[in-house]
Amino acid sequence: MSEFRRQHPIAAVARALALIKGNLVTIIVLLVVGSRGGEASVIWWIAGGFITLLILGIISWWRFLYKIEDGQVHIKRGLFVRQNMYLTRDRVQVIDITAGVLQRMFGLVKVEIKTAASSSREATIDAISRADAEIITEKLKKNNGSTVEAGNEDEVTETNRGITYHLPGKNLLVAASTSGSFGIALSVIGTVFSQAEPLISENEMYEWFLNVIPAETDLFLIITVIGVLVLFAWLMSFFGTLFSYGDFGLTVYNDELVITRGIFEKKRITIPFNRIQAIWIMEGILRQPFGYCSVHLESAGYGDSKGNGSILLFPLIKKKKLDPFLEKIVPEYIKSAPAQKPPQRAMRRYIFKSLLISAPVIAGLWWLFDASLWIWVLLIPAVFWGWLRYRDAAIGWDYDNIMISFRNLAKTTAVIKKTRAQDLHIEQSWIQKFRNLINVNLHVASGDQGRSFSVKELELSVSDYLERWIRKGDNSHSEDMKEKTQQSVPVWRGI
Amino acid sequence: MKKTPSKKLTPRAIRAWQWAAAGGNLFIFGIPALYVTFLGWEGIHFWVLLALIILTLSYYIAGIIFIPYIRWRHWRYEIDEHEIDLLRGVLIRRRTLIPLSRVQHVDTTQGPILRWYKLASVTISTAATTHEISALDEMIADHVRDTISTYARLAEEDV
C-alpha cells in the first residue's frame, strides 16, 4: 500500500447519500415549499438534485487518493484546491470504522481517522475493503507499528486478545425505552410537523382526524395532538437506540478500547487509552429509579456534527455493578473520593434558583391555557428539584484524579485526570461573597470546543485546595486532605 | 481564594475601553427607537419612553466614564513557571488557573483602537478553552507572550 490508491467507486454514491443525510431537514423543508409549484416540478427537483449530488460524489471520488507509509496516512483530495493531508500515528485520537447498509452490500467499510484538530472530520475514507481498513488501523496503532515482525505476529495478537463485554438483550430494551434522545426526536418531529402542518390542514386526513377524536374542547384536541407527538417521538428514539446500539460490544485490549455497535449500520470505534480525556456516568431521570446508569467518555478527536466529543462507552449498566466494571476497563480512574459537598447554607440558593427558573414557566402556562390556580402546585416539584441538585452536587479528588458530580435533569458524575484538566475556573458573584460560596468549573478537551464540568455553591475554602491541586508537582494539599478524609463520605457510593 | 495575582493591566487600557464602549454601546439606543416605532409616543408611552431614554443614556455614559475604570481596577494576572493566573470581573469575580503544560498556543492580537494606544491583547488557547489578557502595553504583551511560550515548552506534555 505504498503507492496512491483510489477508493472503491461506490464511494461516490456513499458521498452523495451522506450529503443528503446531512441536510435531511433542509431538504424536507425545501420539498414542502417546492411542492406548492405542482407535482411535476417536485419530481424534476428531486431528480436534478440527485444527479447533481451524484456528479459531485463522482468528482470527489476521482480526486480522492490515499497512501499509507511509515505509520502515516497521506490523503490527497479536493477539486479546485488540492489538499494534502498527512495523519501521523502520534496524533491519532480515535479510529472509527463504519459499515453502513450501502457499504455492507459490497463488503466494504468506511474509515474515519480523527485527530485533535477540527479538520479531522475531513479524513474520511468512504469505501475500502475491510482488509485494507484493518491494515490502516494496524499501522496507526501507537505502540504496534513496523517494529513487529511478521513471524511474531501470532504471538502479539495472542497476548493482545482482549475481553469483550456485551450488552444483554434485556438491558438493550431498557436502554432504548428510557433513552435520552427522546427530547431530540421530539424536537425533530416538531420541526417536521410545523412545516407539514399547512399541507395536512388542506388534506382530508385532517378532517377525518377531527371527526374521529371526540374533540369537545380545544384543550382536549391540544392534549391529544401532544400525546400522539410524544408517542411518536418515543417510538423514534426507541428504535433509533435499538438500531444504533444493538449488537453492542466493548472490547478491552492492552492499550486501547474497541466499541462495536449497530444492527444495520455497523460501527467500530477504536480509542487508545491515553487519548481518553474524561470518564463520566449519567443517571437519567427515567433510569435512576431503577438503579441504571450509562457510561460515557470524552475524547478530543471524536466529534459529531455539533462538535461534541462524547462517546457512549456502555449504554446501560446496573449501578451496583459499576465499580467492578470500571475497575476492569479503566483501573487508573478512581471510583470514590472524599467528598466536598455544598454546605447547608447553600441549599436555599439551590432551591431559590430552581424556583426562579420554574416560576416564569408556570406563570406562562397559567396565562396561556387559562388554567386554574392549582397549576401552582407544580412549584412543589420545583423545590424538590432544587433540593435534589443540592444533594447531588459534590467534588472530590486524590493526587491524580478529580471527581465531580452534579445534576441538571440527569445526574452526572465525572472523573478527570489532573493532566487532562485544561484549566480551573473559580467564580464568585457578589451575593456569594457574603455567603463565602464559590462555583467551580473544570474544562477538558472534547470534540472541537471542549466540555466543562461544574459544581455550584461550594465552600470558599475548597478553592484553596483546588488551586494547589492543579499546580504541577505541588503535593502539599494531600496532607491537608488527610484530615478531611476522616470526616467525609465517598462521592461515588455515598450519594 | 489564595492571594490575588500581582500584575495589573496597563492604565492606558481604560482609555481604549472608553472608546470601544463609546462605539460599541451605541446599539442600546435601539431600544427606545424600537419602542417609538412600534408603540408611538402618545399618552403613557411618552413617560415610558422618557424613562427608557434616561436609563439608556445613563447606562451609556456610565459605560464610558466609570465601567472601564472599575473593570481595570478588578483585572489582575500573574504568570509563573507552573501556571497562568487570571482574576477579573466586578459583580462576578472569575479566577482562572491554566497549568502551563496545557497551553497549546499563545497569540497577541491588536484591533485599531488598541493599536492607536500602542496596546495589544494576549490570547491563550488550551485544547478546550481560550482566554484573553486584554489590553497590555505592546512591549509587555510581547514579553508575556514569549514568557508563556517559553514556559509552555519547558512544561510540554502530550495531549
XYZ file of C-alpha atoms in Angstrom:
654
model
C 0.000 0.000 0.000
C 2.921 2.321 -0.507
C 1.542 3.847 -3.705
C -1.512 6.063 -4.103
C -4.826 4.289 -4.388
C -8.357 5.256 -5.216
C -11.365 4.170 -3.203
C -13.964 1.682 -4.386
C -16.282 3.519 -6.847
C -19.229 3.010 -4.526
C -17.683 5.850 -2.502
C -19.259 8.260 -4.995
C -22.748 7.062 -4.086
C -21.857 6.983 -0.389
C -20.720 10.601 -0.574
C -23.945 11.666 -2.313
C -26.051 9.842 0.281
C -24.026 11.369 3.105
C -24.761 14.827 1.681
C -28.480 14.023 1.604
C -28.434 12.614 5.127
C -26.580 15.618 6.490
C -29.118 18.074 5.109
C -32.255 15.994 5.543
C -34.292 18.572 7.432
C -33.359 21.325 4.958
C -34.293 19.073 2.045
C -37.675 18.187 3.561
C -38.422 21.855 4.191
C -37.382 22.730 0.618
C -39.538 19.932 -0.785
C -42.569 21.086 1.186
C -42.026 24.637 -0.036
C -41.322 23.426 -3.578
C -44.378 21.175 -3.715
C -46.596 24.226 -3.923
C -45.467 24.621 -7.534
C -47.268 21.435 -8.617
C -46.294 17.776 -8.698
C -44.257 17.711 -11.891
C -41.773 20.286 -10.624
C -41.169 18.259 -7.451
C -40.024 15.252 -9.452
C -37.723 17.449 -11.524
C -36.326 18.986 -8.388
C -35.620 15.583 -6.830
C -34.126 14.082 -9.986
C -31.999 17.145 -10.728
C -30.796 17.380 -7.158
C -29.855 13.724 -7.010
C -27.946 13.825 -10.296
C -26.040 16.923 -9.189
C -25.114 15.224 -5.933
C -24.053 12.077 -7.782
C -21.804 14.087 -10.095
C -20.289 15.828 -7.076
C -19.772 12.419 -5.492
C -18.039 11.037 -8.598
C -15.719 14.040 -8.798
C -14.765 13.771 -5.151
C -14.177 10.029 -5.619
C -11.960 10.631 -8.652
C -9.888 13.275 -6.900
C -9.507 11.321 -3.667
C -6.244 9.391 -3.334
C -4.773 7.778 -0.256
C -1.497 6.126 0.655
C -0.064 4.556 3.788
C 3.633 4.780 4.555
C 5.739 4.512 7.737
C 2.918 4.903 10.193
C 1.307 7.811 8.426
C -1.651 8.178 6.130
C -1.373 10.584 3.229
C -4.616 11.786 1.661
C -4.944 13.921 -1.457
C -8.325 15.431 -2.129
C -10.281 18.418 -3.411
C -11.273 19.606 -6.859
C -10.069 23.196 -7.176
C -7.955 23.396 -4.058
C -5.742 20.350 -3.928
C -5.459 19.282 -0.325
C -2.649 17.149 1.030
C -3.300 15.649 4.412
C -0.760 13.768 6.494
C -2.057 11.959 9.548
C 0.688 10.657 11.772
C 0.469 7.839 14.255
C 1.301 10.104 17.213
C -1.617 12.436 16.611
C -4.418 9.941 16.018
C -7.084 10.190 18.725
C -9.803 7.829 17.569
C -10.231 5.448 14.639
C -13.791 4.861 13.579
C -14.810 2.051 11.197
C -18.395 2.062 9.974
C -20.123 -0.406 7.696
C -23.312 1.220 6.500
C -26.019 -0.659 4.627
C -24.572 0.500 1.322
C -21.024 -0.495 2.204
C -22.129 -3.882 3.519
C -23.745 -4.746 0.190
C -20.303 -4.551 -1.374
C -18.340 -5.895 1.594
C -16.722 -2.552 2.259
C -16.251 -0.243 5.236
C -15.813 3.464 5.921
C -12.764 4.580 7.914
C -12.638 7.848 9.841
C -9.323 8.851 11.350
C -9.748 11.531 13.981
C -7.050 13.787 15.322
C -7.459 16.608 17.816
C -7.670 19.250 15.100
C -11.076 20.244 13.838
C -10.143 19.362 10.248
C -10.063 15.719 11.310
C -13.603 15.225 10.129
C -12.239 15.538 6.607
C -10.008 12.491 6.962
C -12.668 10.020 5.994
C -12.159 7.198 3.549
C -15.685 6.353 2.448
C -15.340 2.921 0.892
C -12.447 0.480 1.159
C -12.264 -3.233 1.766
C -12.281 -4.467 5.346
C -8.812 -5.973 4.948
C -7.376 -2.610 3.897
C -9.132 -0.953 6.824
C -7.504 -3.468 9.161
C -4.095 -2.652 7.692
C -4.646 1.069 8.244
C -5.760 0.547 11.839
C -2.820 -1.729 12.490
C -0.319 0.750 11.070
C -1.741 3.647 13.013
C -1.778 1.883 16.359
C 0.568 3.611 18.686
C 2.974 1.001 20.018
C 2.323 -1.569 17.383
C 3.857 -0.296 14.204
C 6.545 -1.577 11.919
C 8.588 -2.939 14.853
C 6.501 -6.106 14.932
C 8.000 -8.656 12.621
C 5.847 -10.902 10.529
C 6.909 -14.052 12.358
C 5.939 -12.663 15.743
C 2.510 -11.610 14.727
C 0.625 -14.590 16.104
C 2.190 -14.173 19.494
C 1.352 -10.479 19.644
C -2.293 -10.995 18.843
C -2.374 -13.789 21.402
C -1.221 -11.582 24.302
C -3.219 -8.706 22.929
C -6.523 -10.515 22.857
C -8.992 -8.505 24.877
C -12.024 -9.222 26.998
C -15.355 -8.337 25.430
C -18.383 -7.033 27.317
C -21.748 -7.418 25.637
C -24.969 -5.634 26.385
C -27.643 -8.191 27.353
C -30.849 -8.029 25.297
C -32.979 -7.072 28.270
C -30.692 -4.153 29.089
C -30.792 -3.021 25.465
C -34.598 -2.855 25.641
C -34.432 -0.912 28.918
C -31.838 1.422 27.402
C -33.937 2.000 24.293
C -37.143 2.710 26.184
C -35.511 5.133 28.634
C -33.208 6.726 26.083
C -32.393 10.398 26.458
C -32.599 11.047 22.726
C -36.353 11.242 23.294
C -36.203 15.012 23.577
C -34.182 15.335 20.379
C -36.640 13.135 18.495
C -39.475 15.309 19.804
C -37.843 18.465 18.502
C -37.224 16.885 15.076
C -40.854 15.796 14.853
C -41.919 19.246 15.990
C -39.927 20.854 13.164
C -41.301 18.496 10.522
C -44.811 18.845 11.897
C -44.711 22.624 11.861
C -43.503 22.534 8.256
C -46.009 19.917 7.177
C -48.959 21.445 9.004
C -50.213 23.647 6.131
C -50.235 20.571 3.904
C -52.142 18.485 6.397
C -54.810 21.069 7.124
C -55.803 21.148 3.471
C -55.880 17.422 3.454
C -58.936 15.243 4.004
C -56.895 13.275 6.537
C -57.175 16.199 8.866
C -60.961 16.335 8.528
C -61.144 12.636 9.207
C -58.892 13.049 12.189
C -61.119 15.805 13.570
C -64.204 13.615 13.192
C -62.702 10.536 14.780
C -61.500 12.032 18.014
C -64.185 13.325 20.328
C -62.901 16.883 20.181
C -65.301 18.603 22.542
C -62.879 21.304 23.571
C -59.751 22.859 22.162
C -57.822 21.766 25.217
C -58.685 18.148 24.527
C -57.517 18.462 20.936
C -54.242 20.008 22.052
C -53.657 17.264 24.608
C -54.392 14.571 22.003
C -52.016 16.090 19.470
C -49.279 16.434 22.115
C -49.922 12.860 23.257
C -49.596 11.500 19.716
C -46.429 13.521 19.103
C -44.876 12.277 22.352
C -45.728 8.678 21.493
C -44.190 9.138 18.050
C -41.038 10.672 19.491
C -40.756 7.838 21.976
C -41.078 5.234 19.213
C -38.468 7.050 17.140
C -35.977 7.193 19.991
C -36.781 3.594 20.957
C -35.998 2.189 17.527
C -33.192 4.667 16.945
C -31.413 3.425 20.069
C -32.260 -0.176 19.296
C -30.740 0.015 15.807
C -27.649 2.020 16.639
C -26.782 0.249 19.911
C -27.987 -3.240 19.090
C -25.284 -5.908 18.964
C -23.159 -3.817 21.325
C -19.707 -4.995 22.335
C -16.903 -3.305 24.251
C -13.505 -4.974 23.968
C -10.596 -4.043 26.205
C -7.092 -4.523 24.813
C -3.780 -3.643 26.407
C -3.613 -0.159 25.037
C -6.991 0.580 23.539
C -10.735 0.206 23.788
C -12.803 -1.025 20.855
C -16.536 -0.392 20.696
C -18.634 -2.238 18.123
C -22.315 -1.493 17.698
C -25.222 -1.174 15.307
C -27.644 -3.523 13.572
C -27.990 -2.054 10.085
C -25.049 0.310 10.187
C -22.161 -1.433 11.904
C -19.777 0.879 13.673
C -16.403 0.162 15.214
C -14.671 2.828 17.291
C -11.083 2.410 18.447
C -9.909 4.643 21.299
C -6.347 4.399 22.642
C -6.350 4.594 26.456
C -4.007 7.550 26.518
C -6.462 9.578 24.440
C -9.302 9.443 26.960
C -9.928 12.916 28.374
C -12.574 12.096 30.956
C -14.936 9.330 32.016
C -18.437 10.160 33.168
C -21.531 8.265 34.148
C -25.020 9.569 33.689
C -28.105 8.573 35.658
C -31.069 9.752 33.609
C -34.294 10.631 35.413
C -36.026 7.612 33.916
C -33.119 5.295 34.697
C -32.061 6.358 38.166
C -35.179 4.977 39.923
C -34.340 1.520 38.550
C -30.694 1.802 39.529
C -29.372 2.015 35.979
C -26.799 4.365 34.516
C -24.808 4.806 31.317
C -21.029 5.209 30.992
C -19.519 7.811 28.661
C -16.088 9.133 27.789
C -14.778 12.361 26.355
C -12.295 12.315 23.506
C -10.538 15.199 21.823
C -10.756 13.697 18.379
C -14.280 12.471 18.232
C -16.813 14.937 17.015
C -20.398 14.748 15.873
C -21.999 17.489 13.808
C -22.233 19.707 16.890
C -18.517 19.342 17.651
C -19.346 17.379 20.753
C -16.699 14.798 21.674
C -18.655 12.346 23.808
C -18.627 8.628 23.131
C -21.063 6.251 24.761
C -18.808 3.664 26.376
C -21.546 1.413 27.711
C -25.248 2.104 27.145
C -26.728 0.672 30.321
C -25.413 -0.966 33.458
C -26.709 -1.553 36.975
C -25.079 0.955 39.269
C -24.188 -1.819 41.700
C -22.054 -3.470 39.019
C -20.363 -0.230 38.020
C -17.341 -0.402 40.330
C -16.027 -3.814 39.250
C -16.807 -2.933 35.633
C -14.799 0.292 35.694
C -12.043 -1.437 37.636
C -11.538 -3.775 34.692
C -11.836 -1.171 31.970
C -10.206 1.978 33.332
C -8.417 0.871 36.514
C -6.406 4.067 36.842
C -9.519 6.205 37.358
C -10.718 6.491 40.946
C -14.103 5.115 41.926
C -14.547 7.086 45.109
C -13.018 10.121 46.722
C -13.562 12.159 49.878
C -16.432 14.451 49.023
C -16.632 18.186 49.445
C -20.310 18.978 49.365
C -22.045 22.358 49.288
C -22.655 23.456 52.894
C -26.136 23.561 54.406
C -26.480 27.294 53.841
C -26.159 26.746 50.077
C -29.368 24.690 49.983
C -31.692 27.678 49.866
C -29.715 29.138 46.983
C -30.241 25.936 45.004
C -33.970 25.923 45.791
C -34.318 29.631 45.086
C -32.624 29.225 41.690
C -34.855 26.340 40.672
C -37.917 28.438 41.659
C -36.542 31.325 39.643
C -36.393 29.101 36.555
C -39.715 27.302 37.009
C -41.936 30.163 38.216
C -41.958 32.072 34.890
C -42.628 28.816 33.009
C -45.588 28.016 35.271
C -46.851 31.581 35.036
C -46.645 31.337 31.253
C -48.633 28.083 31.186
C -51.156 29.503 33.618
C -51.740 32.531 31.432
C -51.598 30.700 28.114
C -54.066 27.916 28.885
C -56.128 29.896 31.357
C -55.569 27.072 33.821
C -56.791 27.010 37.401
C -54.670 28.163 40.333
C -53.900 24.524 41.042
C -51.165 24.697 38.423
C -49.035 26.462 41.036
C -48.798 23.112 42.819
C -46.034 22.458 40.276
C -43.826 24.653 42.467
C -43.502 21.719 44.878
C -41.626 19.505 42.382
C -39.530 22.588 41.540
C -38.466 22.876 45.180
C -37.763 19.160 45.190
C -35.687 19.516 42.029
C -33.629 22.279 43.666
C -33.085 20.104 46.715
C -32.014 17.181 44.501
C -29.488 19.399 42.756
C -28.161 20.455 46.145
C -27.965 16.876 47.362
C -26.197 15.559 44.259
C -23.528 18.256 43.976
C -20.091 17.155 45.172
C -16.423 17.377 44.315
C -13.549 15.219 45.491
C -10.012 14.416 44.440
C -6.873 12.446 45.076
C -3.433 13.261 43.749
C -4.079 12.290 40.125
C -7.835 12.407 39.662
C -10.711 14.725 40.337
C -14.294 13.598 40.633
C -17.197 15.936 40.034
C -20.856 15.174 40.420
C -23.796 17.448 39.676
C -27.340 17.335 38.388
C -29.187 19.257 35.731
C -32.010 16.879 34.966
C -29.914 13.743 34.894
C -27.228 13.244 37.480
C -23.702 13.238 36.083
C -20.562 12.030 37.825
C -17.270 12.686 36.030
C -13.736 11.533 36.754
C -10.928 13.577 35.215
C -7.203 13.014 35.478
C -5.246 16.012 36.647
C -3.181 16.038 33.471
C -6.380 16.217 31.402
C -7.884 19.217 33.179
C -7.219 22.085 30.798
C -7.960 24.843 33.253
C -9.578 25.537 36.592
C -12.162 28.259 36.769
C -13.490 29.626 40.057
C -16.346 32.065 40.144
C -17.917 34.148 42.891
C -20.822 36.530 42.425
C -21.190 39.417 44.851
C -24.083 37.674 46.616
C -21.989 34.537 47.012
C -19.295 36.709 48.525
C -21.500 37.424 51.554
C -22.101 33.720 51.983
C -18.487 32.619 51.340
C -19.564 30.372 48.492
C -17.996 29.732 45.079
C -18.715 27.935 41.807
C -16.066 25.603 40.396
C -15.658 24.870 36.716
C -13.223 22.468 35.049
C -12.623 22.160 31.303
C -11.475 19.104 29.387
C -10.736 18.800 25.683
C -13.623 17.272 23.786
C -14.510 17.490 20.117
C -13.823 20.955 18.786
C -14.927 23.002 21.741
C -14.104 21.272 24.960
C -16.538 20.442 27.659
C -16.918 21.921 31.114
C -17.920 20.204 34.319
C -19.067 22.445 37.119
C -20.235 22.337 40.723
C -22.039 25.279 42.226
C -22.165 26.799 45.726
C -19.165 25.146 47.314
C -17.406 26.328 50.468
C -14.875 29.087 49.797
C -12.012 27.104 51.339
C -12.367 24.417 48.627
C -10.905 26.860 46.116
C -7.642 26.933 48.076
C -7.257 23.185 47.897
C -8.202 23.073 44.234
C -5.790 25.841 43.295
C -2.977 23.930 44.925
C -4.179 20.669 43.426
C -3.903 21.887 39.848
C -0.388 23.265 40.318
C 2.101 20.950 38.760
C 4.176 18.994 41.238
C 2.571 20.572 44.278
C 1.868 17.856 46.781
C 1.074 19.917 49.863
C -2.668 19.521 49.608
C -2.598 15.811 50.295
C -1.541 16.480 53.885
C -4.477 18.802 54.407
C -6.793 16.372 52.770
C -5.934 13.577 55.173
C -7.951 15.176 57.946
C -10.833 15.798 55.582
C -10.845 12.181 54.509
C -11.679 11.087 58.036
C -14.903 13.073 58.169
C -16.292 12.889 54.690
C -18.198 10.359 52.639
C -17.135 8.933 49.278
C -18.707 10.720 46.333
C -19.423 7.810 44.123
C -21.041 5.393 46.541
C -22.265 7.868 49.126
C -24.910 9.528 47.032
C -9.128 32.148 47.244
C -5.404 32.489 47.666
C -3.548 35.797 47.385
C -4.523 37.884 44.396
C -2.263 37.881 41.324
C 0.210 40.745 41.386
C 0.171 42.321 37.923
C -2.289 44.905 36.658
C -3.145 45.859 33.101
C -1.582 48.945 31.527
C -3.594 52.033 32.665
C -3.973 53.164 29.034
C -6.394 50.243 28.716
C -9.034 52.441 30.368
C -8.823 54.972 27.519
C -9.017 52.241 24.890
C -12.039 50.638 26.584
C -13.743 54.022 26.845
C -13.518 54.494 23.093
C -14.635 50.919 22.485
C -17.638 51.474 24.791
C -18.489 54.784 23.097
C -18.756 52.940 19.786
C -19.936 49.519 20.857
C -22.701 50.625 23.244
C -24.482 52.763 20.649
C -26.786 49.864 19.877
C -28.664 50.260 23.192
C -30.320 53.374 21.791
C -32.094 50.910 19.531
C -34.339 50.012 22.492
C -36.108 53.406 22.736
C -36.025 53.665 18.930
C -37.860 50.338 18.601
C -40.296 51.428 21.283
C -41.210 54.564 19.334
C -41.557 52.663 16.060
C -43.965 50.092 17.438
C -45.870 51.945 20.176
C -45.568 55.656 19.352
C -45.172 58.362 21.997
C -48.716 59.384 22.834
C -50.048 59.461 26.397
C -48.480 56.929 28.763
C -45.955 55.894 26.121
C -44.312 59.305 26.410
C -43.399 58.740 30.047
C -42.224 55.188 29.454
C -40.138 56.472 26.585
C -38.687 59.226 28.741
C -37.717 56.705 31.414
C -36.184 54.440 28.774
C -34.152 57.283 27.291
C -32.878 58.378 30.713
C -31.961 54.785 31.577
C -30.157 54.047 28.317
C -28.413 57.413 28.341
C -27.172 57.000 31.906
C -26.063 53.459 31.106
C -24.251 54.749 28.044
C -22.495 57.490 29.991
C -21.617 55.209 32.910
C -20.371 52.681 30.380
C -17.913 55.253 29.074
C -16.859 57.045 32.248
C -16.984 54.598 35.148
C -17.198 50.997 33.964
C -13.832 50.849 32.120
C -12.153 52.249 35.220
C -13.844 49.777 37.580
C -13.089 46.958 35.177
C -9.426 47.908 35.085
C -9.248 48.046 38.886
C -10.558 44.497 39.101
C -8.292 42.958 36.455
C -5.209 41.083 37.712
C -2.936 38.482 36.191
C 0.229 36.624 37.035
C 2.412 34.154 35.187
C 4.978 31.831 36.721
C 6.653 28.669 35.510
C 3.742 26.494 36.657
C 0.598 28.329 35.723
C -1.193 31.371 34.397
C -3.451 33.018 36.936
C -6.210 35.401 35.833
C -8.592 37.274 38.145
C -11.281 39.547 36.765
C -14.924 40.585 36.909
C -16.709 43.170 39.002
C -20.023 41.687 40.105
C -18.967 38.126 39.397
C -15.318 37.539 40.307
C -13.739 34.988 38.000
C -10.485 33.241 38.761
C -8.905 31.057 36.084
C -5.837 28.885 36.553
C -4.224 27.431 33.451
C -1.359 24.983 34.035
C 1.348 25.866 31.532
C 1.660 22.296 30.323
C -1.868 22.621 28.872
C -1.155 25.727 26.806
C -1.463 24.877 23.119
C -0.611 28.221 21.624
C -0.465 31.869 22.538
C -1.049 34.905 20.285
C -1.082 38.642 20.583
C -3.855 40.484 18.766
C -4.436 44.160 18.191
C -7.510 45.965 16.902
C -7.466 49.546 15.583
C -8.265 51.132 18.973
C -5.651 49.075 20.789
C -3.104 49.913 18.087
C -3.760 53.633 18.469
C -2.932 53.364 22.156
C 0.031 51.042 21.480
C -1.691 48.205 23.325
C -2.187 44.533 22.475
C -4.106 41.644 23.999
C -2.650 38.197 24.648
C -4.791 35.184 23.763
C -4.015 31.859 25.445
C -5.527 28.677 23.973
C -5.723 25.268 25.606
C -7.189 22.160 23.978
C -10.574 23.124 25.371
C -10.760 26.852 26.046
C -9.425 30.271 25.024
C -8.565 33.036 27.466
C -7.569 36.611 26.898
C -5.459 39.076 28.830
C -6.915 42.170 27.279
C -5.056 45.435 26.674
C -1.433 45.257 27.749
C 1.279 47.609 26.568
C 2.717 46.266 23.279
C 6.135 45.624 24.798
C 4.661 43.909 27.858
C 2.290 41.871 25.676
C 5.194 40.621 23.576
C 7.133 39.809 26.698
C 4.163 37.983 28.264
C 3.608 36.005 25.073
C 7.258 34.963 24.870
C 7.352 34.071 28.561
C 4.297 31.884 28.270
C 5.594 30.145 25.180
C 8.991 29.508 26.793
C 7.458 28.122 29.984
C 4.939 26.101 27.986
C 7.734 24.480 26.001
C 9.506 23.524 29.230
C 6.318 22.065 30.647
C 5.487 20.162 27.441
C 3.197 17.196 27.841
C 1.312 15.146 25.297
C -2.397 15.917 24.847
